[in-house]
Structures are given as C-alpha cells and as structure tokens.
CSV table of C-alpha atoms and ligand atoms in Angstrom, one decimal:
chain,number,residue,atom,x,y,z
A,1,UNK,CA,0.0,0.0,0.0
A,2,UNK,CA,1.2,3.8,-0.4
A,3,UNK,CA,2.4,5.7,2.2
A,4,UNK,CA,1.1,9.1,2.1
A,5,UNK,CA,3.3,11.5,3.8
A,6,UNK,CA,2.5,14.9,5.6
A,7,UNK,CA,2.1,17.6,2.9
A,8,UNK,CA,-0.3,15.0,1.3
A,9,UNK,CA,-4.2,15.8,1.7
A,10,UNK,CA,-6.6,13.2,3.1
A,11,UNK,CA,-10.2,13.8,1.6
A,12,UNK,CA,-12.5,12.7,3.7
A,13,UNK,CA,-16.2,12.3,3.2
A,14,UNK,CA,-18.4,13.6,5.7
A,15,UNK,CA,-17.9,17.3,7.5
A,16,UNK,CA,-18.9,16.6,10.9
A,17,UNK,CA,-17.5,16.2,14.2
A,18,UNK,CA,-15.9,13.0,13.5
A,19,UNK,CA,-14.3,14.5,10.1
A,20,UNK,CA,-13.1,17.7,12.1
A,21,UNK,CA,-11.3,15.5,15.1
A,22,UNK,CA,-9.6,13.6,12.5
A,23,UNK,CA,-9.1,16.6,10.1
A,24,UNK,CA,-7.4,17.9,13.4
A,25,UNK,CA,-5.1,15.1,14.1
A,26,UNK,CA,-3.7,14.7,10.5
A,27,UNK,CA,-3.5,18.3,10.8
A,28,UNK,CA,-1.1,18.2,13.8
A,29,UNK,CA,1.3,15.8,11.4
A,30,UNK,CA,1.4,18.0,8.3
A,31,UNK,CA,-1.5,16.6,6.1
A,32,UNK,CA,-3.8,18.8,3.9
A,33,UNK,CA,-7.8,18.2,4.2
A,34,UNK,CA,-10.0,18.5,2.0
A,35,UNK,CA,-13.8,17.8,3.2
A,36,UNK,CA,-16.8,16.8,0.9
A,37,UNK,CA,-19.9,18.2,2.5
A,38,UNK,CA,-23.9,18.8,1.8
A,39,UNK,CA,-22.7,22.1,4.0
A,40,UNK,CA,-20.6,25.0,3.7
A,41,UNK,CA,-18.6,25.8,6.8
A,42,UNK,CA,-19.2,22.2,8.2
A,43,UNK,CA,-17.5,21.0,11.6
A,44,UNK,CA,-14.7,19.3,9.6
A,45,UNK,CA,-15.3,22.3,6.8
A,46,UNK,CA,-13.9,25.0,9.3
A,47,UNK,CA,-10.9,23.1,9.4
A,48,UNK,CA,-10.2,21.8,6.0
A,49,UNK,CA,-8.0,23.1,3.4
A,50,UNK,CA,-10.6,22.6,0.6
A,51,UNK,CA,-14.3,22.5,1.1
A,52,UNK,CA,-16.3,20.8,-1.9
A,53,UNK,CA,-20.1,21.3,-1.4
A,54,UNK,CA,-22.2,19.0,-2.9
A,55,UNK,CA,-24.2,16.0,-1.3
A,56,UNK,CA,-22.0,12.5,0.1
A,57,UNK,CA,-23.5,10.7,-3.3
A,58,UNK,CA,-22.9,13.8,-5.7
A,59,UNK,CA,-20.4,11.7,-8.3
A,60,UNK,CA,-18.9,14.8,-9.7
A,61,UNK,CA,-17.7,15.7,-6.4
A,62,UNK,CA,-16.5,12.6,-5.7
A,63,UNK,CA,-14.9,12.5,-8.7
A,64,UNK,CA,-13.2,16.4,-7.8
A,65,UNK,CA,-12.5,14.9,-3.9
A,66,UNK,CA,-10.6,12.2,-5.6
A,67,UNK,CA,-8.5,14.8,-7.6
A,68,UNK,CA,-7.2,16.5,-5.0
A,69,UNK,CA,-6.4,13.6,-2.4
A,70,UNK,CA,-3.7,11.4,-1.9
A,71,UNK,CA,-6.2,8.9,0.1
A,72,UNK,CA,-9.7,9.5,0.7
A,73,UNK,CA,-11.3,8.3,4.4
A,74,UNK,CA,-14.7,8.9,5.6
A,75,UNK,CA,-16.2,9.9,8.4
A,76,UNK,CA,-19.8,8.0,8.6
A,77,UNK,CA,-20.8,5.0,7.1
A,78,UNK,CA,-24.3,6.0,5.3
A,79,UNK,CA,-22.6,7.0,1.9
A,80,UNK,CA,-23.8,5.5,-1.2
A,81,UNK,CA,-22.2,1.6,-1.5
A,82,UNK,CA,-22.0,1.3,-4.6
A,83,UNK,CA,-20.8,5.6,-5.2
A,84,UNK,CA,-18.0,4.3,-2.8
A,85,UNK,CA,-16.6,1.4,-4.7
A,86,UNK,CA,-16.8,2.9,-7.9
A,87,UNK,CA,-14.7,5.6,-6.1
A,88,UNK,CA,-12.1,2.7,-4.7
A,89,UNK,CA,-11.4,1.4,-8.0
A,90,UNK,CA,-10.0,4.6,-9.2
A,91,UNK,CA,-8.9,6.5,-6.4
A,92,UNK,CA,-7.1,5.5,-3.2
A,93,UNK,CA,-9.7,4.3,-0.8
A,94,UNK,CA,-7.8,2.0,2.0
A,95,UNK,CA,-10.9,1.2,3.9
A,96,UNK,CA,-12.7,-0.1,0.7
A,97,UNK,CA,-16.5,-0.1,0.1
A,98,UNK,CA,-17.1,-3.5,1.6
A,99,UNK,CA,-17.3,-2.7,5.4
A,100,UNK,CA,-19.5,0.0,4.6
A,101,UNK,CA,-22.1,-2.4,2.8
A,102,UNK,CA,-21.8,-5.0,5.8
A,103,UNK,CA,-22.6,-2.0,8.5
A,104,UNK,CA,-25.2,-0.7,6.2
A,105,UNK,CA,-27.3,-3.2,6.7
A,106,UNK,CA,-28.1,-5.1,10.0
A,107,UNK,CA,-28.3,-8.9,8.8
A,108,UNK,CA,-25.2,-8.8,7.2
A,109,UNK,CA,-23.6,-7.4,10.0
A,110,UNK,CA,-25.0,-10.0,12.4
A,111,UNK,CA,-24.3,-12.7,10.0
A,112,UNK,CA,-20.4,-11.5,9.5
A,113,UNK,CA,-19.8,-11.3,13.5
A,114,UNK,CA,-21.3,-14.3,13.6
A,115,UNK,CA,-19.1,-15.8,11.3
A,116,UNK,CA,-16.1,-14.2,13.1
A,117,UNK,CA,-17.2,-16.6,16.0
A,118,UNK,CA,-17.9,-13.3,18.4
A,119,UNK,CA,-21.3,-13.8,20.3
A,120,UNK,CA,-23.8,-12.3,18.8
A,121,UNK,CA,-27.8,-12.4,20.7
A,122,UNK,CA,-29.9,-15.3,18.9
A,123,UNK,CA,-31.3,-13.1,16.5
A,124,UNK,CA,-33.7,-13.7,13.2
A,125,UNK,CA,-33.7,-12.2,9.9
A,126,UNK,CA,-37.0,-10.6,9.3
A,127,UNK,CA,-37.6,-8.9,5.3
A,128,UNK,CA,-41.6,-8.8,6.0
A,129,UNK,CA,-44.0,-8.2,9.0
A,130,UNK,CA,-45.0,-12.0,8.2
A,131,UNK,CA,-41.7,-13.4,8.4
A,132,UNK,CA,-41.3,-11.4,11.7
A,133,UNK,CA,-44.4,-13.0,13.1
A,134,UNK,CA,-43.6,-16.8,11.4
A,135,UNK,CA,-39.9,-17.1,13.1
A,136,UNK,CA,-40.5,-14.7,15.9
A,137,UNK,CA,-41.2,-18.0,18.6
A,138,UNK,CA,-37.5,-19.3,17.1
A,139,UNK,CA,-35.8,-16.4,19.8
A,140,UNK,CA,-39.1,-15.5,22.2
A,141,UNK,CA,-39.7,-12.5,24.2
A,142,UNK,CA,-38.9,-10.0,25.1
A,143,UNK,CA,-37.4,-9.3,21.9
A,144,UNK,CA,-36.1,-6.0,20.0
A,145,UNK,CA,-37.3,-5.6,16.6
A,146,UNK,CA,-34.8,-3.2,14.8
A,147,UNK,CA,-34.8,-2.2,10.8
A,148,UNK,CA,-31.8,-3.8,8.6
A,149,UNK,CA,-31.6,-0.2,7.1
A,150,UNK,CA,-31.4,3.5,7.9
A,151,UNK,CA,-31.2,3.1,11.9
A,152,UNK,CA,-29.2,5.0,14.8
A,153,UNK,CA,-29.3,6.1,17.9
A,154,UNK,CA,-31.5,3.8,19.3
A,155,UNK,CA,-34.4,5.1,16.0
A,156,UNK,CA,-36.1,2.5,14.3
A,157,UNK,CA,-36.6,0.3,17.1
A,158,UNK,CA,-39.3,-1.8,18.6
A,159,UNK,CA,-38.9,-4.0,21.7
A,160,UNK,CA,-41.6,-6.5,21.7
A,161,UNK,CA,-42.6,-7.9,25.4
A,162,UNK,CA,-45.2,-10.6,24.2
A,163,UNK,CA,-46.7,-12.5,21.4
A,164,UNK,CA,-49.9,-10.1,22.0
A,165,UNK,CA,-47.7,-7.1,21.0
A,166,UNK,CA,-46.4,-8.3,17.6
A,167,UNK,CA,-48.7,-5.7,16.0
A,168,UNK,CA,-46.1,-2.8,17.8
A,169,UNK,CA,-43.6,-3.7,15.4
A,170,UNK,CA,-45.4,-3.9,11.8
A,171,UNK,CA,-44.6,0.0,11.5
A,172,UNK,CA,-41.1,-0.9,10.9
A,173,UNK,CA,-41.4,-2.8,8.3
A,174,UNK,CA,-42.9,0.0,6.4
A,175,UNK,CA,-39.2,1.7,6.2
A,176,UNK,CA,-36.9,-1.0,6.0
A,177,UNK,CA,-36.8,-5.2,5.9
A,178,UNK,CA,-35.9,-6.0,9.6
A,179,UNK,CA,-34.1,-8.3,12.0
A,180,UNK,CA,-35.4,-9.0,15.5
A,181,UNK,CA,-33.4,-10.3,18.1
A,182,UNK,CA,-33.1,-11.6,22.0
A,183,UNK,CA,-33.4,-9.1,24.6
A,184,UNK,CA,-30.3,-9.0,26.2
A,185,UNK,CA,-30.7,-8.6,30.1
A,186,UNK,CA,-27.3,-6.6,30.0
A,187,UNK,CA,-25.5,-5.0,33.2
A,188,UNK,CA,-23.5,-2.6,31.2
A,189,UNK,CA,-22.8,-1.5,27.7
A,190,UNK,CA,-19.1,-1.3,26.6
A,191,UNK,CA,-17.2,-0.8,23.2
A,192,UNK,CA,-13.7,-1.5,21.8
A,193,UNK,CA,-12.2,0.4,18.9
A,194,UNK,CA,-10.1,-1.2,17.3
A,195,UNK,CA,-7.8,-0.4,14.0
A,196,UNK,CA,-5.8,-2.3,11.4
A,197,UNK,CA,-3.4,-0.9,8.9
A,198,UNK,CA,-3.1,-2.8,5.7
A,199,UNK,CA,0.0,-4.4,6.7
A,200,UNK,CA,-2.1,-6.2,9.3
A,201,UNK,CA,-0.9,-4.8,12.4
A,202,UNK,CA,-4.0,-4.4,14.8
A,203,UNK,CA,-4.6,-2.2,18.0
A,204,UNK,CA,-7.9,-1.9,20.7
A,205,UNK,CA,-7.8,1.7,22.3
A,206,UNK,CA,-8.9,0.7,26.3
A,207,UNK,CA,-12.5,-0.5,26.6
A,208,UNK,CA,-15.1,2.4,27.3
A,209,UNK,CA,-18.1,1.7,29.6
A,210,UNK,CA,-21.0,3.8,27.5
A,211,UNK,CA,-24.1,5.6,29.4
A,212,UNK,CA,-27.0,6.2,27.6
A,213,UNK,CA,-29.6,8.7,28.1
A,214,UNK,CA,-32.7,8.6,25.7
A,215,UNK,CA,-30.5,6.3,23.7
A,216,UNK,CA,-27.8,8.6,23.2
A,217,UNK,CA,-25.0,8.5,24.6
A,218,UNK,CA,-24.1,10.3,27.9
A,219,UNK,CA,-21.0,9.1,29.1
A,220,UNK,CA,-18.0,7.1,28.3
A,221,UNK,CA,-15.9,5.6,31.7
A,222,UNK,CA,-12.7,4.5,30.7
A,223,UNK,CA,-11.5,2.0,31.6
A,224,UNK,CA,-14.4,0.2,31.6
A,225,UNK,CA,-15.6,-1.0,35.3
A,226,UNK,CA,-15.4,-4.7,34.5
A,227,UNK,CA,-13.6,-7.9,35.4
A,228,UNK,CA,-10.0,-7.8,33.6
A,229,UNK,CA,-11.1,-11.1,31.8
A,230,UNK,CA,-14.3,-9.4,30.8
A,231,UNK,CA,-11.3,-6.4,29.0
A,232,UNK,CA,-9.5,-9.6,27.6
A,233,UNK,CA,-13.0,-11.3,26.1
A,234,UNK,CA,-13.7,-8.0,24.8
A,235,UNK,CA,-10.4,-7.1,23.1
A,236,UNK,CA,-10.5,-10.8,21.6
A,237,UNK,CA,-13.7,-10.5,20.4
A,238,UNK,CA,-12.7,-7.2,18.5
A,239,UNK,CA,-9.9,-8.9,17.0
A,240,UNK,CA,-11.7,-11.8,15.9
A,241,UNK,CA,-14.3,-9.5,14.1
A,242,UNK,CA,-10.9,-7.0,12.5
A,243,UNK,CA,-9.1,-10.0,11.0
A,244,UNK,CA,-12.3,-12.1,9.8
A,245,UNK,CA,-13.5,-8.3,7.7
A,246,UNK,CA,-9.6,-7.3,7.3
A,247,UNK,CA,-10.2,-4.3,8.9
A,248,UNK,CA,-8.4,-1.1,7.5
A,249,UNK,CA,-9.2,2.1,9.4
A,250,UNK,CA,-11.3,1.9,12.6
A,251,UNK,CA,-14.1,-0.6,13.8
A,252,UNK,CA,-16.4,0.3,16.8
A,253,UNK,CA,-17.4,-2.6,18.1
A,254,UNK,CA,-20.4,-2.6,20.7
A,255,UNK,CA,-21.0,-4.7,23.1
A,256,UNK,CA,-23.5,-5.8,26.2
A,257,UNK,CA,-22.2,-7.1,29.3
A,258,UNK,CA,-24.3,-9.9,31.2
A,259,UNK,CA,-24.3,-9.8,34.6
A,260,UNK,CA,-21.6,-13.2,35.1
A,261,UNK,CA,-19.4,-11.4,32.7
A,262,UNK,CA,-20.3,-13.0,29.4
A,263,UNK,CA,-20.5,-10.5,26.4
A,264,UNK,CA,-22.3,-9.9,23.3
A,265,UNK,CA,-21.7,-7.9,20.6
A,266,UNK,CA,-24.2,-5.2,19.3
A,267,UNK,CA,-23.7,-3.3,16.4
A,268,UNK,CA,-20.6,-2.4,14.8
A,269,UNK,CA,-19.6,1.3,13.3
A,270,UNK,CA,-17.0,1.3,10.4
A,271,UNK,CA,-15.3,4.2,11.6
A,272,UNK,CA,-14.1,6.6,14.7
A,273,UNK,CA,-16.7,6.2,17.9
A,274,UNK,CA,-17.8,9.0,20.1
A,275,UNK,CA,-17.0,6.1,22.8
A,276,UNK,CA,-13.1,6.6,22.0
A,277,UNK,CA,-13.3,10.6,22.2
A,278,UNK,CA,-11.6,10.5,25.6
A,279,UNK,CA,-8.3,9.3,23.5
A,280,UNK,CA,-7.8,12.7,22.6
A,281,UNK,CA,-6.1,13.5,26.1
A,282,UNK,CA,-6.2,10.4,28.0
A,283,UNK,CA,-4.2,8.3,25.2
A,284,UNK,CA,-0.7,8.7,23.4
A,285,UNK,CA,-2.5,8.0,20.6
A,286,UNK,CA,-5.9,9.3,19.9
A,287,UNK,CA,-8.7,7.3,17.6
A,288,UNK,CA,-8.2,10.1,15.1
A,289,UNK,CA,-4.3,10.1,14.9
A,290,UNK,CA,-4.5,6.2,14.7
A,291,UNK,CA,-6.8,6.1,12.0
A,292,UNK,CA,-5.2,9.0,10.1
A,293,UNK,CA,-1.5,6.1,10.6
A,294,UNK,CA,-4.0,3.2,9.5
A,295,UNK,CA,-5.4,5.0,6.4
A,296,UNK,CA,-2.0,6.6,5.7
A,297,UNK,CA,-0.4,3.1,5.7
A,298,UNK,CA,1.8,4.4,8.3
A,299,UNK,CA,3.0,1.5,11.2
A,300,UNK,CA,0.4,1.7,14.1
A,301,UNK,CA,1.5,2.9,17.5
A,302,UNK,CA,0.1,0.9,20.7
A,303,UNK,CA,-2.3,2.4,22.6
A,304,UNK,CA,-1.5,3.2,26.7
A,305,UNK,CA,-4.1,5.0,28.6
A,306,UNK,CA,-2.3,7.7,30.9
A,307,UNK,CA,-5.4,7.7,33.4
A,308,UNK,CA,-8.5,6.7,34.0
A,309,UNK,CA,-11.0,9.6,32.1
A,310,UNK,CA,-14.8,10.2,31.7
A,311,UNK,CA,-15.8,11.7,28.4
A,312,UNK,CA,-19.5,13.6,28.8
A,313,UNK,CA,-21.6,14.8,25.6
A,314,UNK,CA,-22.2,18.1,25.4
A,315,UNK,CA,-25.4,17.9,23.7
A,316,UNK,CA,-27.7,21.5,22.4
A,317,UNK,CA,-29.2,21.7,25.8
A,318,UNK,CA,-26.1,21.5,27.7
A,319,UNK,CA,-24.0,24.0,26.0
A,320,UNK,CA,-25.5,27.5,28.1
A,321,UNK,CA,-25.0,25.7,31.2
A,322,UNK,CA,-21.7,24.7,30.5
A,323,UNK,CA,-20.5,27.9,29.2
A,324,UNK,CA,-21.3,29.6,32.6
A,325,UNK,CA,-19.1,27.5,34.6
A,326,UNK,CA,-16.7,27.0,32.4
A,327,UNK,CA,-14.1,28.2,34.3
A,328,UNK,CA,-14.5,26.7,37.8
A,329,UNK,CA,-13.2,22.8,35.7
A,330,UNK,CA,-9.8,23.9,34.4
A,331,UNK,CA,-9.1,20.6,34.6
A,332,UNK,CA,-11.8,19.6,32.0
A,333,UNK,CA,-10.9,19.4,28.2
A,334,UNK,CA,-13.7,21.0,26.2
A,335,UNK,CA,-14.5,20.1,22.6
A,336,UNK,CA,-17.2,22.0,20.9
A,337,UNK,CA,-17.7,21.6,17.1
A,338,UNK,CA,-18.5,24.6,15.7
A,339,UNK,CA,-21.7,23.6,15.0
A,340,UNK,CA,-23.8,26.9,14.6
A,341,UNK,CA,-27.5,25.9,16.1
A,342,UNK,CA,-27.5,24.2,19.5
A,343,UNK,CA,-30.7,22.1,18.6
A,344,UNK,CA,-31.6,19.8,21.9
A,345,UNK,CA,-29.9,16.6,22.0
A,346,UNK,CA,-28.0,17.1,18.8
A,347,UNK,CA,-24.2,16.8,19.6
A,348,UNK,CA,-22.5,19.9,20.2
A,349,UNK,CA,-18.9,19.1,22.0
A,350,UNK,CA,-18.0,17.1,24.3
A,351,UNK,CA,-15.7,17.3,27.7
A,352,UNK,CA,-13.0,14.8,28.6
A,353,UNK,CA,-11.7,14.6,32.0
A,354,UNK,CA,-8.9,12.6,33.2
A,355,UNK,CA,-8.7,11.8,37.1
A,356,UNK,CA,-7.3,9.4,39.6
A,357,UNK,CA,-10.8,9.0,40.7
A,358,UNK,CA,-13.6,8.2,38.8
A,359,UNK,CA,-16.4,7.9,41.7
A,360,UNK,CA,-15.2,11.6,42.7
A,361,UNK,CA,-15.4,12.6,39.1
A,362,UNK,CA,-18.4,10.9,38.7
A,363,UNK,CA,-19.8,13.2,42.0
A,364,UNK,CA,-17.9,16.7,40.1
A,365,UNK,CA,-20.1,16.0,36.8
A,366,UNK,CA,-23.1,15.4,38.8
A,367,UNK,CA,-22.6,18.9,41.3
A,368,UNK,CA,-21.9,20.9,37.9
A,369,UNK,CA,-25.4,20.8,37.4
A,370,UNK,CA,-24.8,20.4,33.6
A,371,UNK,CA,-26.3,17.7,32.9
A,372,UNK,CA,-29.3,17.4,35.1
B,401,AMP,P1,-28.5,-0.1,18.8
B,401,AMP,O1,-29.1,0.9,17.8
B,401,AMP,O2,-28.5,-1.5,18.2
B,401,AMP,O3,-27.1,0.3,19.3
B,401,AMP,O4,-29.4,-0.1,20.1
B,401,AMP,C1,-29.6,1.1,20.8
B,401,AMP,C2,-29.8,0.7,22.3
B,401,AMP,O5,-30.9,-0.2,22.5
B,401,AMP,C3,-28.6,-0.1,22.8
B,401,AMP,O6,-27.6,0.8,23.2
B,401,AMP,C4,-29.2,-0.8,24.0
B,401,AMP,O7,-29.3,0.0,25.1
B,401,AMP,C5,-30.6,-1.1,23.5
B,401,AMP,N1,-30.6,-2.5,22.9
B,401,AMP,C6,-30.4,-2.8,21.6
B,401,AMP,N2,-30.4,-4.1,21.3
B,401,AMP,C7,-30.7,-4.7,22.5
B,401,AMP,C8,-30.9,-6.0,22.9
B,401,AMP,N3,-30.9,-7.1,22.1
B,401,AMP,N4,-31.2,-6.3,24.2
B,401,AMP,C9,-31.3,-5.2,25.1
B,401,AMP,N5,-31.2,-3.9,24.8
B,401,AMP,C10,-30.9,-3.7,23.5
C-alpha cells in the first residue's frame, strides 16, 4: 500500500465532528484536508484546506474529492455503496467499500460477527411483517425488533414484550426489511475500537463503559468498570471480528455485558466512535491520529491509557450551562464543534476529563449541574 506523507491531503467524506477531530489530528502531522460536505462551513469544513459542497452521493464531487487527495477516508458510514466502490477502483480508498455495505445493513452485519465466532444475541432475519411473526417464537420474548436499514441512535426500534404485542412492530417494516433479536438482560454497555493498517498490524484503544440517556450516549468511563477477563474477552472478540473483515481504518465494536461477565456484541460502526473521544487526552494516541496512521499506511502505535478519564456529551441543551461555569473545571478538556444551532440533543462538543478517581469525578459532573 502507499504511504502518504505529511504535505499529502486526506479527503474525507463527511464534515462533521468526527471528520473535524480527525481533520485535526492529520492536521497536527502535516497533512492537507480537503472535506466533501452537503454544507458549507461544516465542523470538519472550518478546518479543512478545501471544502467541496455538494451531497455524500454527488459523483462529480466525488470524482473532484478524488482529484485532490492522496487517500480518501470517511467519516460516517451512510454513503452510497456502490458511489464508494466505484470511487475505490479509481482513487485510493484503503478502507474499501465492503465494510461499509456489511454495517449498512443489520443482517449482514449480524451474519459477519457471527461468522467471526464473536457472540452475537440469537437473532432472526426478518424482510416482512410475516416473516417477523412466522420465526419470531424461534428467539421469544422480550425481543427487539430493529430495521436492517437506515437506523441509529436507538431510531427504528421496537422492543416486543409478548406475542400479543407483535402488531407494535409492523410500522417498521414500512421503512426498512428487519431483524429481531433476543433481549439481552445486559449490566452494562461497553465498546472497543479497534484499528488495522493494511500491513495487518491491529490495535484496541482501552474499553469504554458507554451511558446512555434517551438512547444517546451520555457518558463514556474508561477504563471500563469490569472484570480484567471481561477487558481480555472483549479485546478478543474485537480482534476476531478485525481480521475475519480485514479491517483497515477503525471498527467500533459494541458490546452488552451480562451480569456473570459473558459479552455480546451489538452493532458495529465502520469508523471513529464517540466512545473513544476520551483518547484525545487520555491516550498517546488518539482514535483520530491512529486512523489518520491506518489509512496513511503508516506502522500503528500501541495504545497506553495515561489515566483513568470520563468523556461527557455536550449535547444543544447542555451547551449554556456549560459555558457559565466553564471556568471553575480547568481541569476539563472541552471540545465544541462549531456547530452553529445548539438544537436539543443534537451533539454539540463534548468534555474529557482525566482523574485518579472516577467515583469523585463521577460526583464533580453530577454537582456541575450540567447535565441534570
Ligand atoms: P443499537 O441501535 O442497536 O445500538 O441499540 C440502541 C440501544 O438499544 C442499545 O444501546 C441498547 O441500550 C438497546 N438495545 C439494543 N439491542 C438490545 C438487545 N438485544 N437487548 C437489550 N437492549 C438492547
């Protein structure tokens, strides 16, 4: 594979947060960005080199992203499949097109961790409302009903407690072919990033306990407050997933923890994970920086956590409250992302904050009154 050296650009599709922080990154190292965004003066945008506008599928602009990049990365993984690997036949694309079509689409996702021989829930493959009902008594209840297509953040979802509520999940058949799957009595959720070059050398980044709030996530505890062979399961299982897709780039792999420390993989993202933010500071090497090595084909650099760190969204409704007390945490790292409209619960920064004491921490966050 090339090596693409500082001075190079990286053209990365996608101009938001996750674009900026590694637009940043390779930044720090000497590489040129150029973005390709639906938006002028995008998160990534404000720090780019060259901003193309035109939408992710556009294949003009593609074609002119291609033109002026020495590799081309993206930053989310609902680009058009087949735009994408007409775009990797002619232009250096590292990460290819395939992950992108396996994370696209839940069934094949499922089936490919499966295949890896990580645990996956029992799950069923569901293209109609019928087939839904037909195979549903193969996995029982309570289970969660979630479109193959088109979902995040916890959106197109149905959890199904009984055979009498079948009918609660037909409306999501009207978007998208589905799968349903075992509820998972889970104690905590968990993720592993983990990132291949395309010699084959592999790294996790320390595994990140994830908080939700309305299905978004709140916080990420790092490292995760689990049994060290619960870390080891999930580090294997990441690597078992990385080699069987021969990862390049970065995998998020997300995971449930049971309550006797057995795991289960969620869902997968193809790319950097707000769950790894916290490697910014906390890491001597960040989930940007490492990707930005991966796609680069530079050698990878292993990943040592300086000290135990909570990363907190900012999200729209957060950002006035922070800003007023702001400075009574100079020991928080803030990350806004330019993002012009704080909308409620769209993400607008986020803070990372590294301490010998995460219960204390946990207490500080809580007294801030931030995020009540
Ligand atoms: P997902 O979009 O698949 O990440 O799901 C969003 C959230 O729904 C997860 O973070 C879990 O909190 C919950 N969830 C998803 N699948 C299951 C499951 N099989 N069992 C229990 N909870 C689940």
């Amino acid at each position: 594979m090339k090596t693409i050296l500082p001075g190079g650009t990286i053209g990365i599709i996608g101009g938001g947060q996750l674009g900026r922080m590694m637009a940043l990154a390779a930044r720090e190292a000497g590489f040129r960005i150029a973005v390709l965004d639906p938006t002028k003066n995008s998160p990534c945008g404000q720090v780019a080199d060259i901003e193309i506008t035109a939408p992710y599928n556009d294949e003009a602009a593609l074609e002119q992203l291609a033109e002026v990049s020495d590799v081309i990365t993206f930053e989310f993984e609902n680009i058009d499949y087949e735009g994408l690997k007409r775009l990797a036949e002619k232009a250096n694309v590292p990460q290819g097109a395939e992950l992108v079509r396996i994370t696209q689409n839940r069934m094949a996702e499922k089936a490919e961790i499966r295949a890896s021989g990580a645990p996956v829930a029992p799950y069923i493959e569901a293209p109609t409302y019928k087939d839904f009902v037909d195979r549903v008594e193969t996995i029982g209840f309570p289970c969660i009903v979630k479109t193959a297509f088109g979902g995040y953040d916890g959106k197109g979802q149905v959890k199904v407690d009984s055979i009498d509520q079948v009918e609660e999940a037909r409306p999501l058949f009207e978007h998208s072919q589905c799968i349903a799957e075992a509820f998972v009595p889970f104690e905590k959720e968990i993720s592993v990033i983990i990132q291949r070059n395309a010699a084959g050398e592999t790294f996790t980044l320390p595994v990140a306990e994830n908080i939700h709030v309305n299905h978004i996530l709140h916080e990420s505890i790092v490292p995760a407050r689990i049994e060290q062979s619960v870390h080891e399961e999930a580090r294997k299982a990441a690597h078992q997933i990385a080699d069987h897709l021969q990862l390049v780039g970065t995998l998020a792999v997300e995971m449930f923890v049971l309550d006797d420390g057995a795991i289960v993989i969620n869902e997968l993202a193809p790319r950097p994970h707000n769950s790894g933010h916290y490697s910014i500071e906390a890491c001597n090497v960040s989930q940007f920086g490492q990707h930005v090595r991966a796609v680069c084909g530079w050698p990878l650099r292993e990943p040592k956590l300086w000290a135990p760190s909570i990363m907190v969204n900012v999200l729209g409704q957060h950002v006035a409250p922070l800003e007023q007390v702001i400075g009574d945490y100079p020991d928080w790292s803030i990350h806004l992302y330019g993002k012009a409209e704080a909308k409620h619960d769209r993400k607008m920064g986020h803070v990372t904050i590294m301490t010998d004491s995460i219960d204390e921490t946990l207490e500080q966050i809580k007294q801030s009154n931030i995020w009540n």
